[in-house]
PDB file of C-alpha atoms in Angstrom:
ATOM      1  CA  UNK A   1      63.528 151.726  17.828  1.00 46.00           C
ATOM      2  CA  UNK A   2      63.389 150.773  21.591  1.00 52.00           C
ATOM      3  CA  UNK A   3      63.856 153.534  24.510  1.00 50.00           C
ATOM      4  CA  UNK A   4      65.942 152.348  27.532  1.00 51.00           C
ATOM      5  CA  UNK A   5      64.457 153.810  30.890  1.00 56.00           C
ATOM      6  CA  UNK A   6      66.564 153.272  33.226  1.00 77.00           C
ATOM      7  CA  UNK A   7      66.513 152.987  37.194  1.00 80.00           C
ATOM      8  CA  UNK A   8      67.906 155.592  39.464  1.00 84.00           C
ATOM      9  CA  UNK A   9      71.253 154.205  41.451  1.00 90.00           C
ATOM     10  CA  UNK A  10      70.266 157.035  44.227  1.00 91.00           C
ATOM     11  CA  UNK A  11      66.626 155.515  44.529  1.00 92.00           C
ATOM     12  CA  UNK A  12      67.782 152.262  44.870  1.00 92.00           C
ATOM     13  CA  UNK A  13      70.994 152.873  47.726  1.00 94.00           C
ATOM     14  CA  UNK A  14      68.192 155.305  49.435  1.00 94.00           C
ATOM     15  CA  UNK A  15      65.609 152.610  49.958  1.00 94.00           C
ATOM     16  CA  UNK A  16      68.014 150.005  50.760  1.00 95.00           C
ATOM     17  CA  UNK A  17      69.899 151.849  53.301  1.00 96.00           C
ATOM     18  CA  UNK A  18      66.490 153.067  54.794  1.00 95.00           C
ATOM     19  CA  UNK A  19      65.375 150.126  55.169  1.00 95.00           C
ATOM     20  CA  UNK A  20      68.459 149.086  57.451  1.00 96.00           C
ATOM     21  CA  UNK A  21      68.512 152.244  59.317  1.00 96.00           C
ATOM     22  CA  UNK A  22      64.764 151.491  60.493  1.00 95.00           C
ATOM     23  CA  UNK A  23      64.790 148.409  61.989  1.00 96.00           C
ATOM     24  CA  UNK A  24      68.492 149.346  63.206  1.00 96.00           C
ATOM     25  CA  UNK A  25      67.070 152.501  65.208  1.00 95.00           C
ATOM     26  CA  UNK A  26      63.988 150.755  66.744  1.00 95.00           C
ATOM     27  CA  UNK A  27      64.992 147.475  67.675  1.00 96.00           C
ATOM     28  CA  UNK A  28      67.286 149.020  70.124  1.00 95.00           C
ATOM     29  CA  UNK A  29      64.828 150.659  71.823  1.00 95.00           C
ATOM     30  CA  UNK A  30      63.214 147.721  72.879  1.00 94.00           C
ATOM     31  CA  UNK A  31      66.377 145.709  73.936  1.00 95.00           C
ATOM     32  CA  UNK A  32      67.233 149.137  75.643  1.00 94.00           C
ATOM     33  CA  UNK A  33      63.949 149.181  77.885  1.00 92.00           C
ATOM     34  CA  UNK A  34      64.234 145.685  78.692  1.00 91.00           C
ATOM     35  CA  UNK A  35      67.917 145.632  79.758  1.00 88.00           C
ATOM     36  CA  UNK A  36      69.141 143.734  77.522  1.00 93.00           C
ATOM     37  CA  UNK A  37      71.989 145.951  75.955  1.00 93.00           C
ATOM     38  CA  UNK A  38      73.719 148.772  78.330  1.00 92.00           C
ATOM     39  CA  UNK A  39      73.659 152.094  77.377  1.00 90.00           C
ATOM     40  CA  UNK A  40      76.575 152.589  76.093  1.00 91.00           C
ATOM     41  CA  UNK A  41      76.250 150.249  73.137  1.00 94.00           C
ATOM     42  CA  UNK A  42      72.641 151.765  72.962  1.00 94.00           C
ATOM     43  CA  UNK A  43      74.058 155.027  71.998  1.00 93.00           C
ATOM     44  CA  UNK A  44      76.365 153.621  69.424  1.00 95.00           C
ATOM     45  CA  UNK A  45      73.977 152.079  67.696  1.00 96.00           C
ATOM     46  CA  UNK A  46      71.359 154.902  67.343  1.00 95.00           C
ATOM     47  CA  UNK A  47      74.412 156.901  66.104  1.00 96.00           C
ATOM     48  CA  UNK A  48      74.967 154.884  63.396  1.00 97.00           C
ATOM     49  CA  UNK A  49      71.543 154.141  62.651  1.00 97.00           C
ATOM     50  CA  UNK A  50      70.848 158.257  62.561  1.00 96.00           C
ATOM     51  CA  UNK A  51      73.964 158.538  60.392  1.00 97.00           C
ATOM     52  CA  UNK A  52      72.062 155.571  57.973  1.00 97.00           C
ATOM     53  CA  UNK A  53      69.089 157.492  58.255  1.00 97.00           C
ATOM     54  CA  UNK A  54      70.806 160.604  56.904  1.00 97.00           C
ATOM     55  CA  UNK A  55      72.155 159.078  54.061  1.00 97.00           C
ATOM     56  CA  UNK A  56      69.384 157.380  53.186  1.00 96.00           C
ATOM     57  CA  UNK A  57      67.240 160.996  53.437  1.00 96.00           C
ATOM     58  CA  UNK A  58      69.793 162.788  51.344  1.00 96.00           C
ATOM     59  CA  UNK A  59      70.130 159.894  48.944  1.00 95.00           C
ATOM     60  CA  UNK A  60      66.158 159.919  48.259  1.00 94.00           C
ATOM     61  CA  UNK A  61      66.001 163.540  48.076  1.00 95.00           C
ATOM     62  CA  UNK A  62      69.045 163.472  45.395  1.00 94.00           C
ATOM     63  CA  UNK A  63      66.951 160.829  43.667  1.00 93.00           C
ATOM     64  CA  UNK A  64      63.707 162.613  43.490  1.00 93.00           C
ATOM     65  CA  UNK A  65      65.102 165.628  41.808  1.00 93.00           C
ATOM     66  CA  UNK A  66      66.850 163.619  39.116  1.00 89.00           C
ATOM     67  CA  UNK A  67      63.756 161.751  38.423  1.00 90.00           C
ATOM     68  CA  UNK A  68      62.316 164.685  37.855  1.00 87.00           C
ATOM     69  CA  UNK A  69      64.582 165.799  35.272  1.00 84.00           C
ATOM     70  CA  UNK A  70      65.668 162.542  33.725  1.00 84.00           C
ATOM     71  CA  UNK A  71      62.205 160.789  33.655  1.00 79.00           C
ATOM     72  CA  UNK A  72      64.233 157.777  34.946  1.00 82.00           C
ATOM     73  CA  UNK A  73      62.464 154.846  36.936  1.00 87.00           C
ATOM     74  CA  UNK A  74      62.947 154.515  40.480  1.00 88.00           C
ATOM     75  CA  UNK A  75      60.328 157.220  42.393  1.00 90.00           C
ATOM     76  CA  UNK A  76      58.495 154.154  44.895  1.00 91.00           C
ATOM     77  CA  UNK A  77      62.067 153.552  46.110  1.00 91.00           C
ATOM     78  CA  UNK A  78      63.238 156.997  46.439  1.00 93.00           C
ATOM     79  CA  UNK A  79      60.054 158.200  48.052  1.00 94.00           C
ATOM     80  CA  UNK A  80      60.148 155.301  51.078  1.00 95.00           C
ATOM     81  CA  UNK A  81      64.257 155.835  51.218  1.00 95.00           C
ATOM     82  CA  UNK A  82      63.385 159.214  51.632  1.00 96.00           C
ATOM     83  CA  UNK A  83      60.755 158.483  54.469  1.00 96.00           C
ATOM     84  CA  UNK A  84      62.823 155.818  56.332  1.00 95.00           C
ATOM     85  CA  UNK A  85      65.158 157.686  56.579  1.00 96.00           C
ATOM     86  CA  UNK A  86      63.004 160.874  58.239  1.00 96.00           C
ATOM     87  CA  UNK A  87      61.054 158.303  60.238  1.00 96.00           C
ATOM     88  CA  UNK A  88      64.389 157.858  62.151  1.00 95.00           C
ATOM     89  CA  UNK A  89      65.392 161.430  62.107  1.00 96.00           C
ATOM     90  CA  UNK A  90      62.103 163.107  63.447  1.00 95.00           C
ATOM     91  CA  UNK A  91      62.589 161.799  67.430  1.00 93.00           C
ATOM     92  CA  UNK A  92      66.468 162.723  66.725  1.00 93.00           C
ATOM     93  CA  UNK A  93      65.260 165.894  65.553  1.00 94.00           C
ATOM     94  CA  UNK A  94      62.840 166.782  68.471  1.00 92.00           C
ATOM     95  CA  UNK A  95      65.033 165.873  71.200  1.00 90.00           C
ATOM     96  CA  UNK A  96      67.650 168.117  70.023  1.00 91.00           C
ATOM     97  CA  UNK A  97      65.362 171.327  69.618  1.00 91.00           C
ATOM     98  CA  UNK A  98      64.031 170.159  73.166  1.00 88.00           C
ATOM     99  CA  UNK A  99      67.953 170.166  74.260  1.00 87.00           C
ATOM    100  CA  UNK A 100      67.869 173.768  72.626  1.00 90.00           C
ATOM    101  CA  UNK A 101      64.190 175.122  73.877  1.00 89.00           C
ATOM    102  CA  UNK A 102      64.985 173.800  77.498  1.00 88.00           C
ATOM    103  CA  UNK A 103      67.656 173.452  80.124  1.00 87.00           C
ATOM    104  CA  UNK A 104      69.324 169.952  81.245  1.00 86.00           C
ATOM    105  CA  UNK A 105      67.177 168.882  84.627  1.00 87.00           C
ATOM    106  CA  UNK A 106      69.569 166.021  85.706  1.00 89.00           C
ATOM    107  CA  UNK A 107      68.289 166.193  89.173  1.00 91.00           C
ATOM    108  CA  UNK A 108      65.019 168.546  89.875  1.00 92.00           C
ATOM    109  CA  UNK A 109      63.928 168.689  93.053  1.00 93.00           C
ATOM    110  CA  UNK A 110      60.934 170.771  94.360  1.00 94.00           C
ATOM    111  CA  UNK A 111      62.739 171.575  97.333  1.00 91.00           C
ATOM    112  CA  UNK A 112      66.357 171.918  96.447  1.00 87.00           C
ATOM    113  CA  UNK A 113      67.370 173.111 100.333  1.00 88.00           C
ATOM    114  CA  UNK A 114      66.207 169.953 101.416  1.00 90.00           C
ATOM    115  CA  UNK A 115      65.443 167.051  98.742  1.00 91.00           C
ATOM    116  CA  UNK A 116      63.889 163.951  99.107  1.00 93.00           C
ATOM    117  CA  UNK A 117      66.664 161.045  99.614  1.00 92.00           C
ATOM    118  CA  UNK A 118      67.582 158.786  96.717  1.00 93.00           C
ATOM    119  CA  UNK A 119      67.930 154.982  97.173  1.00 92.00           C
ATOM    120  CA  UNK A 120      70.092 154.518  94.275  1.00 88.00           C
ATOM    121  CA  UNK A 121      73.871 155.285  94.306  1.00 84.00           C
ATOM    122  CA  UNK A 122      74.725 158.465  91.604  1.00 79.00           C
ATOM    123  CA  UNK A 123      77.030 160.643  91.923  1.00 74.00           C
ATOM    124  CA  UNK A 124      76.026 164.174  93.404  1.00 69.00           C
ATOM    125  CA  UNK A 125      75.063 166.629  91.537  1.00 73.00           C
ATOM    126  CA  UNK A 126      75.199 170.004  92.929  1.00 67.00           C
ATOM    127  CA  UNK A 127      73.306 172.234  90.872  1.00 77.00           C
ATOM    128  CA  UNK A 128      74.666 176.038  90.658  1.00 82.00           C
ATOM    129  CA  UNK A 129      71.930 179.059  91.689  1.00 84.00           C
ATOM    130  CA  UNK A 130      71.652 180.040  87.973  1.00 87.00           C
ATOM    131  CA  UNK A 131      71.022 176.528  86.845  1.00 86.00           C
ATOM    132  CA  UNK A 132      67.811 176.137  89.407  1.00 87.00           C
ATOM    133  CA  UNK A 133      66.552 179.218  88.185  1.00 89.00           C
ATOM    134  CA  UNK A 134      66.780 178.028  85.053  1.00 89.00           C
ATOM    135  CA  UNK A 135      64.854 174.921  85.937  1.00 89.00           C
ATOM    136  CA  UNK A 136      62.367 177.035  88.360  1.00 89.00           C
ATOM    137  CA  UNK A 137      61.722 179.505  85.358  1.00 91.00           C
ATOM    138  CA  UNK A 138      61.550 176.615  82.733  1.00 91.00           C
ATOM    139  CA  UNK A 139      59.105 174.670  84.864  1.00 93.00           C
ATOM    140  CA  UNK A 140      57.096 177.066  86.917  1.00 92.00           C
ATOM    141  CA  UNK A 141      54.641 174.123  88.180  1.00 92.00           C
ATOM    142  CA  UNK A 142      57.242 172.077  89.651  1.00 92.00           C
ATOM    143  CA  UNK A 143      56.793 173.474  93.221  1.00 93.00           C
ATOM    144  CA  UNK A 144      55.855 171.779  96.616  1.00 95.00           C
ATOM    145  CA  UNK A 145      52.228 171.292  97.451  1.00 94.00           C
ATOM    146  CA  UNK A 146      50.123 171.805 100.705  1.00 94.00           C
ATOM    147  CA  UNK A 147      46.881 170.182 100.531  1.00 95.00           C
ATOM    148  CA  UNK A 148      44.164 170.264 103.639  1.00 94.00           C
ATOM    149  CA  UNK A 149      44.152 166.288 103.552  1.00 94.00           C
ATOM    150  CA  UNK A 150      45.782 164.148 106.382  1.00 94.00           C
ATOM    151  CA  UNK A 151      48.950 162.615 105.792  1.00 94.00           C
ATOM    152  CA  UNK A 152      47.865 158.908 106.356  1.00 93.00           C
ATOM    153  CA  UNK A 153      45.141 159.941 103.659  1.00 93.00           C
ATOM    154  CA  UNK A 154      47.715 161.646 101.208  1.00 95.00           C
ATOM    155  CA  UNK A 155      50.067 159.138 101.112  1.00 95.00           C
ATOM    156  CA  UNK A 156      47.672 156.527  99.599  1.00 95.00           C
ATOM    157  CA  UNK A 157      46.621 159.098  96.936  1.00 95.00           C
ATOM    158  CA  UNK A 158      50.502 159.895  96.176  1.00 96.00           C
ATOM    159  CA  UNK A 159      50.868 156.026  95.880  1.00 96.00           C
ATOM    160  CA  UNK A 160      47.937 155.052  93.731  1.00 95.00           C
ATOM    161  CA  UNK A 161      49.357 157.814  91.378  1.00 96.00           C
ATOM    162  CA  UNK A 162      52.496 156.871  90.933  1.00 96.00           C
ATOM    163  CA  UNK A 163      51.419 153.154  90.181  1.00 96.00           C
ATOM    164  CA  UNK A 164      48.996 154.047  87.134  1.00 95.00           C
ATOM    165  CA  UNK A 165      51.740 155.688  85.912  1.00 94.00           C
ATOM    166  CA  UNK A 166      53.702 152.830  85.576  1.00 93.00           C
ATOM    167  CA  UNK A 167      57.035 153.641  87.818  1.00 96.00           C
ATOM    168  CA  UNK A 168      58.589 150.601  89.409  1.00 95.00           C
ATOM    169  CA  UNK A 169      57.995 151.404  93.497  1.00 96.00           C
ATOM    170  CA  UNK A 170      61.531 150.430  95.139  1.00 95.00           C
ATOM    171  CA  UNK A 171      60.904 151.230  98.777  1.00 95.00           C
ATOM    172  CA  UNK A 172      57.967 152.851 100.868  1.00 95.00           C
ATOM    173  CA  UNK A 173      57.996 154.910 104.623  1.00 94.00           C
ATOM    174  CA  UNK A 174      54.498 155.432 105.479  1.00 94.00           C
ATOM    175  CA  UNK A 175      54.330 158.073 108.246  1.00 92.00           C
ATOM    176  CA  UNK A 176      53.952 157.003 112.050  1.00 91.00           C
ATOM    177  CA  UNK A 177      51.513 160.094 113.029  1.00 91.00           C
ATOM    178  CA  UNK A 178      49.853 162.948 111.829  1.00 90.00           C
ATOM    179  CA  UNK A 179      53.039 165.077 111.803  1.00 91.00           C
ATOM    180  CA  UNK A 180      55.144 162.230 110.781  1.00 93.00           C
ATOM    181  CA  UNK A 181      56.821 162.254 106.919  1.00 94.00           C
ATOM    182  CA  UNK A 182      56.175 159.356 104.713  1.00 95.00           C
ATOM    183  CA  UNK A 183      58.578 158.879 101.479  1.00 97.00           C
ATOM    184  CA  UNK A 184      58.001 156.826  98.123  1.00 97.00           C
ATOM    185  CA  UNK A 185      60.923 156.038  96.238  1.00 97.00           C
ATOM    186  CA  UNK A 186      60.164 154.705  92.062  1.00 97.00           C
ATOM    187  CA  UNK A 187      62.355 154.288  89.180  1.00 96.00           C
ATOM    188  CA  UNK A 188      60.648 155.607  86.056  1.00 95.00           C
ATOM    189  CA  UNK A 189      61.462 154.452  82.564  1.00 94.00           C
ATOM    190  CA  UNK A 190      61.340 156.991  79.404  1.00 92.00           C
ATOM    191  CA  UNK A 191      60.327 156.203  75.855  1.00 90.00           C
ATOM    192  CA  UNK A 192      63.912 155.361  74.938  1.00 90.00           C
ATOM    193  CA  UNK A 193      64.901 153.259  78.243  1.00 91.00           C
ATOM    194  CA  UNK A 194      66.711 155.642  80.246  1.00 92.00           C
ATOM    195  CA  UNK A 195      66.259 154.958  83.824  1.00 93.00           C
ATOM    196  CA  UNK A 196      65.615 157.933  86.380  1.00 94.00           C
ATOM    197  CA  UNK A 197      64.607 157.612  89.898  1.00 95.00           C
ATOM    198  CA  UNK A 198      61.439 159.586  91.328  1.00 97.00           C
ATOM    199  CA  UNK A 199      60.695 160.522  94.825  1.00 97.00           C
ATOM    200  CA  UNK A 200      57.404 161.350  96.822  1.00 97.00           C
ATOM    201  CA  UNK A 201      57.565 163.146 100.192  1.00 97.00           C
ATOM    202  CA  UNK A 202      54.540 163.320 102.184  1.00 96.00           C
ATOM    203  CA  UNK A 203      55.076 165.775 105.313  1.00 96.00           C
ATOM    204  CA  UNK A 204      52.258 165.959 107.850  1.00 94.00           C
ATOM    205  CA  UNK A 205      51.770 169.413 109.044  1.00 90.00           C
ATOM    206  CA  UNK A 206      48.587 171.587 111.370  1.00 88.00           C
ATOM    207  CA  UNK A 207      47.031 172.159 108.085  1.00 87.00           C
ATOM    208  CA  UNK A 208      47.245 169.096 105.965  1.00 93.00           C
ATOM    209  CA  UNK A 209      49.898 167.556 104.210  1.00 95.00           C
ATOM    210  CA  UNK A 210      53.276 169.176 102.019  1.00 95.00           C
ATOM    211  CA  UNK A 211      54.469 167.297  99.066  1.00 96.00           C
ATOM    212  CA  UNK A 212      57.793 167.519  97.929  1.00 96.00           C
ATOM    213  CA  UNK A 213      58.951 165.526  94.721  1.00 96.00           C
ATOM    214  CA  UNK A 214      62.493 165.010  92.833  1.00 95.00           C
ATOM    215  CA  UNK A 215      63.444 163.170  89.696  1.00 95.00           C
ATOM    216  CA  UNK A 216      67.011 162.356  88.903  1.00 93.00           C
ATOM    217  CA  UNK A 217      68.689 160.851  85.933  1.00 92.00           C
ATOM    218  CA  UNK A 218      70.719 157.502  86.930  1.00 90.00           C
ATOM    219  CA  UNK A 219      72.816 158.324  84.221  1.00 87.00           C
ATOM    220  CA  UNK A 220      74.864 161.405  82.788  1.00 83.00           C
ATOM    221  CA  UNK A 221      73.365 161.237  79.758  1.00 85.00           C
ATOM    222  CA  UNK A 222      71.256 164.403  78.681  1.00 85.00           C
ATOM    223  CA  UNK A 223      67.659 164.087  79.674  1.00 89.00           C
ATOM    224  CA  UNK A 224      66.361 166.654  77.364  1.00 90.00           C
ATOM    225  CA  UNK A 225      64.391 168.024  80.406  1.00 90.00           C
ATOM    226  CA  UNK A 226      62.275 164.907  80.992  1.00 93.00           C
ATOM    227  CA  UNK A 227      63.122 165.241  84.960  1.00 94.00           C
ATOM    228  CA  UNK A 228      61.508 168.550  84.758  1.00 93.00           C
ATOM    229  CA  UNK A 229      58.354 167.372  82.802  1.00 94.00           C
ATOM    230  CA  UNK A 230      57.999 164.494  85.166  1.00 95.00           C
ATOM    231  CA  UNK A 231      57.832 166.672  88.026  1.00 96.00           C
ATOM    232  CA  UNK A 232      55.851 169.551  86.919  1.00 95.00           C
ATOM    233  CA  UNK A 233      53.317 167.128  84.870  1.00 96.00           C
ATOM    234  CA  UNK A 234      52.564 164.285  87.893  1.00 97.00           C
ATOM    235  CA  UNK A 235      52.020 167.183  90.582  1.00 96.00           C
ATOM    236  CA  UNK A 236      49.553 169.095  87.910  1.00 96.00           C
ATOM    237  CA  UNK A 237      47.791 165.777  87.589  1.00 96.00           C
ATOM    238  CA  UNK A 238      47.841 165.673  91.438  1.00 96.00           C
ATOM    239  CA  UNK A 239      46.154 169.022  91.536  1.00 96.00           C
ATOM    240  CA  UNK A 240      43.096 167.777  90.003  1.00 94.00           C
ATOM    241  CA  UNK A 241      43.184 164.583  91.899  1.00 93.00           C
ATOM    242  CA  UNK A 242      43.077 166.208  95.148  1.00 94.00           C
ATOM    243  CA  UNK A 243      40.711 168.879  93.493  1.00 93.00           C
ATOM    244  CA  UNK A 244      38.175 165.908  92.679  1.00 91.00           C
ATOM    245  CA  UNK A 245      38.575 164.084  96.193  1.00 88.00           C
ATOM    246  CA  UNK A 246      37.803 167.120  98.011  1.00 88.00           C
ATOM    247  CA  UNK A 247      34.819 167.892  96.307  1.00 87.00           C
ATOM    248  CA  UNK A 248      33.640 164.619  96.611  1.00 80.00           C
ATOM    249  CA  UNK A 249      34.364 164.366 100.189  1.00 73.00           C
ATOM    250  CA  UNK A 250      31.674 163.928 102.445  1.00 71.00           C
ATOM    251  CA  UNK A 251      30.193 167.476 104.279  1.00 57.00           C
ATOM    252  CA  UNK A 252      31.008 167.361 108.343  1.00 52.00           C
ATOM    253  CA  UNK A 253      28.212 168.349 109.738  1.00 49.00           C
ATOM    254  CA  UNK A 254      27.693 171.462 111.867  1.00 43.00           C
ATOM    255  CA  UNK A 255      28.351 170.906 115.548  1.00 39.00           C
ATOM    256  CA  UNK A 256      24.982 171.531 117.638  1.00 41.00           C
ATOM    257  CA  UNK A 257      24.558 173.256 121.078  1.00 40.00           C
TER     258      UNK A 257
END
């Protein structure tokens, strides 16, 4: 007597849907980063991909449970379908966690009273005092810095650090004297392709130079605290770079009578 071993339809459909969801979630990211598709289209495609991923993960999980009890075939299809769906859903879950854990930072500045000016045209965002307080509490290192380095020497340090991060510099304003202000405006692209303008203002003073930074989204889509993370990470790296610069600077010989 021949025993018929069936293949789980849940497993078959899980792998089919997952195999469709995975490229549908990944390929639009590269297209969005390269300006081939607008942000509105990107959001719609990703929403469809996430819906398919959820279906694939659910079908795969159901298939695994049913296969455990029935002994049917389809373990490989079920596992792959579930993994395809989970891979697509993991980044979305992380972004959702960030959105809950941290405040939105559509426009972050280390100097909210006199923020560095943008060159991109974006609607004015009037952050309330409560929103500013939440941003400052979430990113305690996003503060203006004063370094004992002349503005003429500080400007290229800031510029080179911006270039090393791959930001697309749009405008440069050089300081004309030791007490003038220089400014660099650049465009940064997030991993998913959203564009944000970054501004560094370097102002000379008797004590050296003061750095003010701003990062603002160029769209109304939730930034998942990307601007806040960028400002804080850049300034912390700048702190380390300035520390090394001062440590390696040649000592000035003492004046002799």
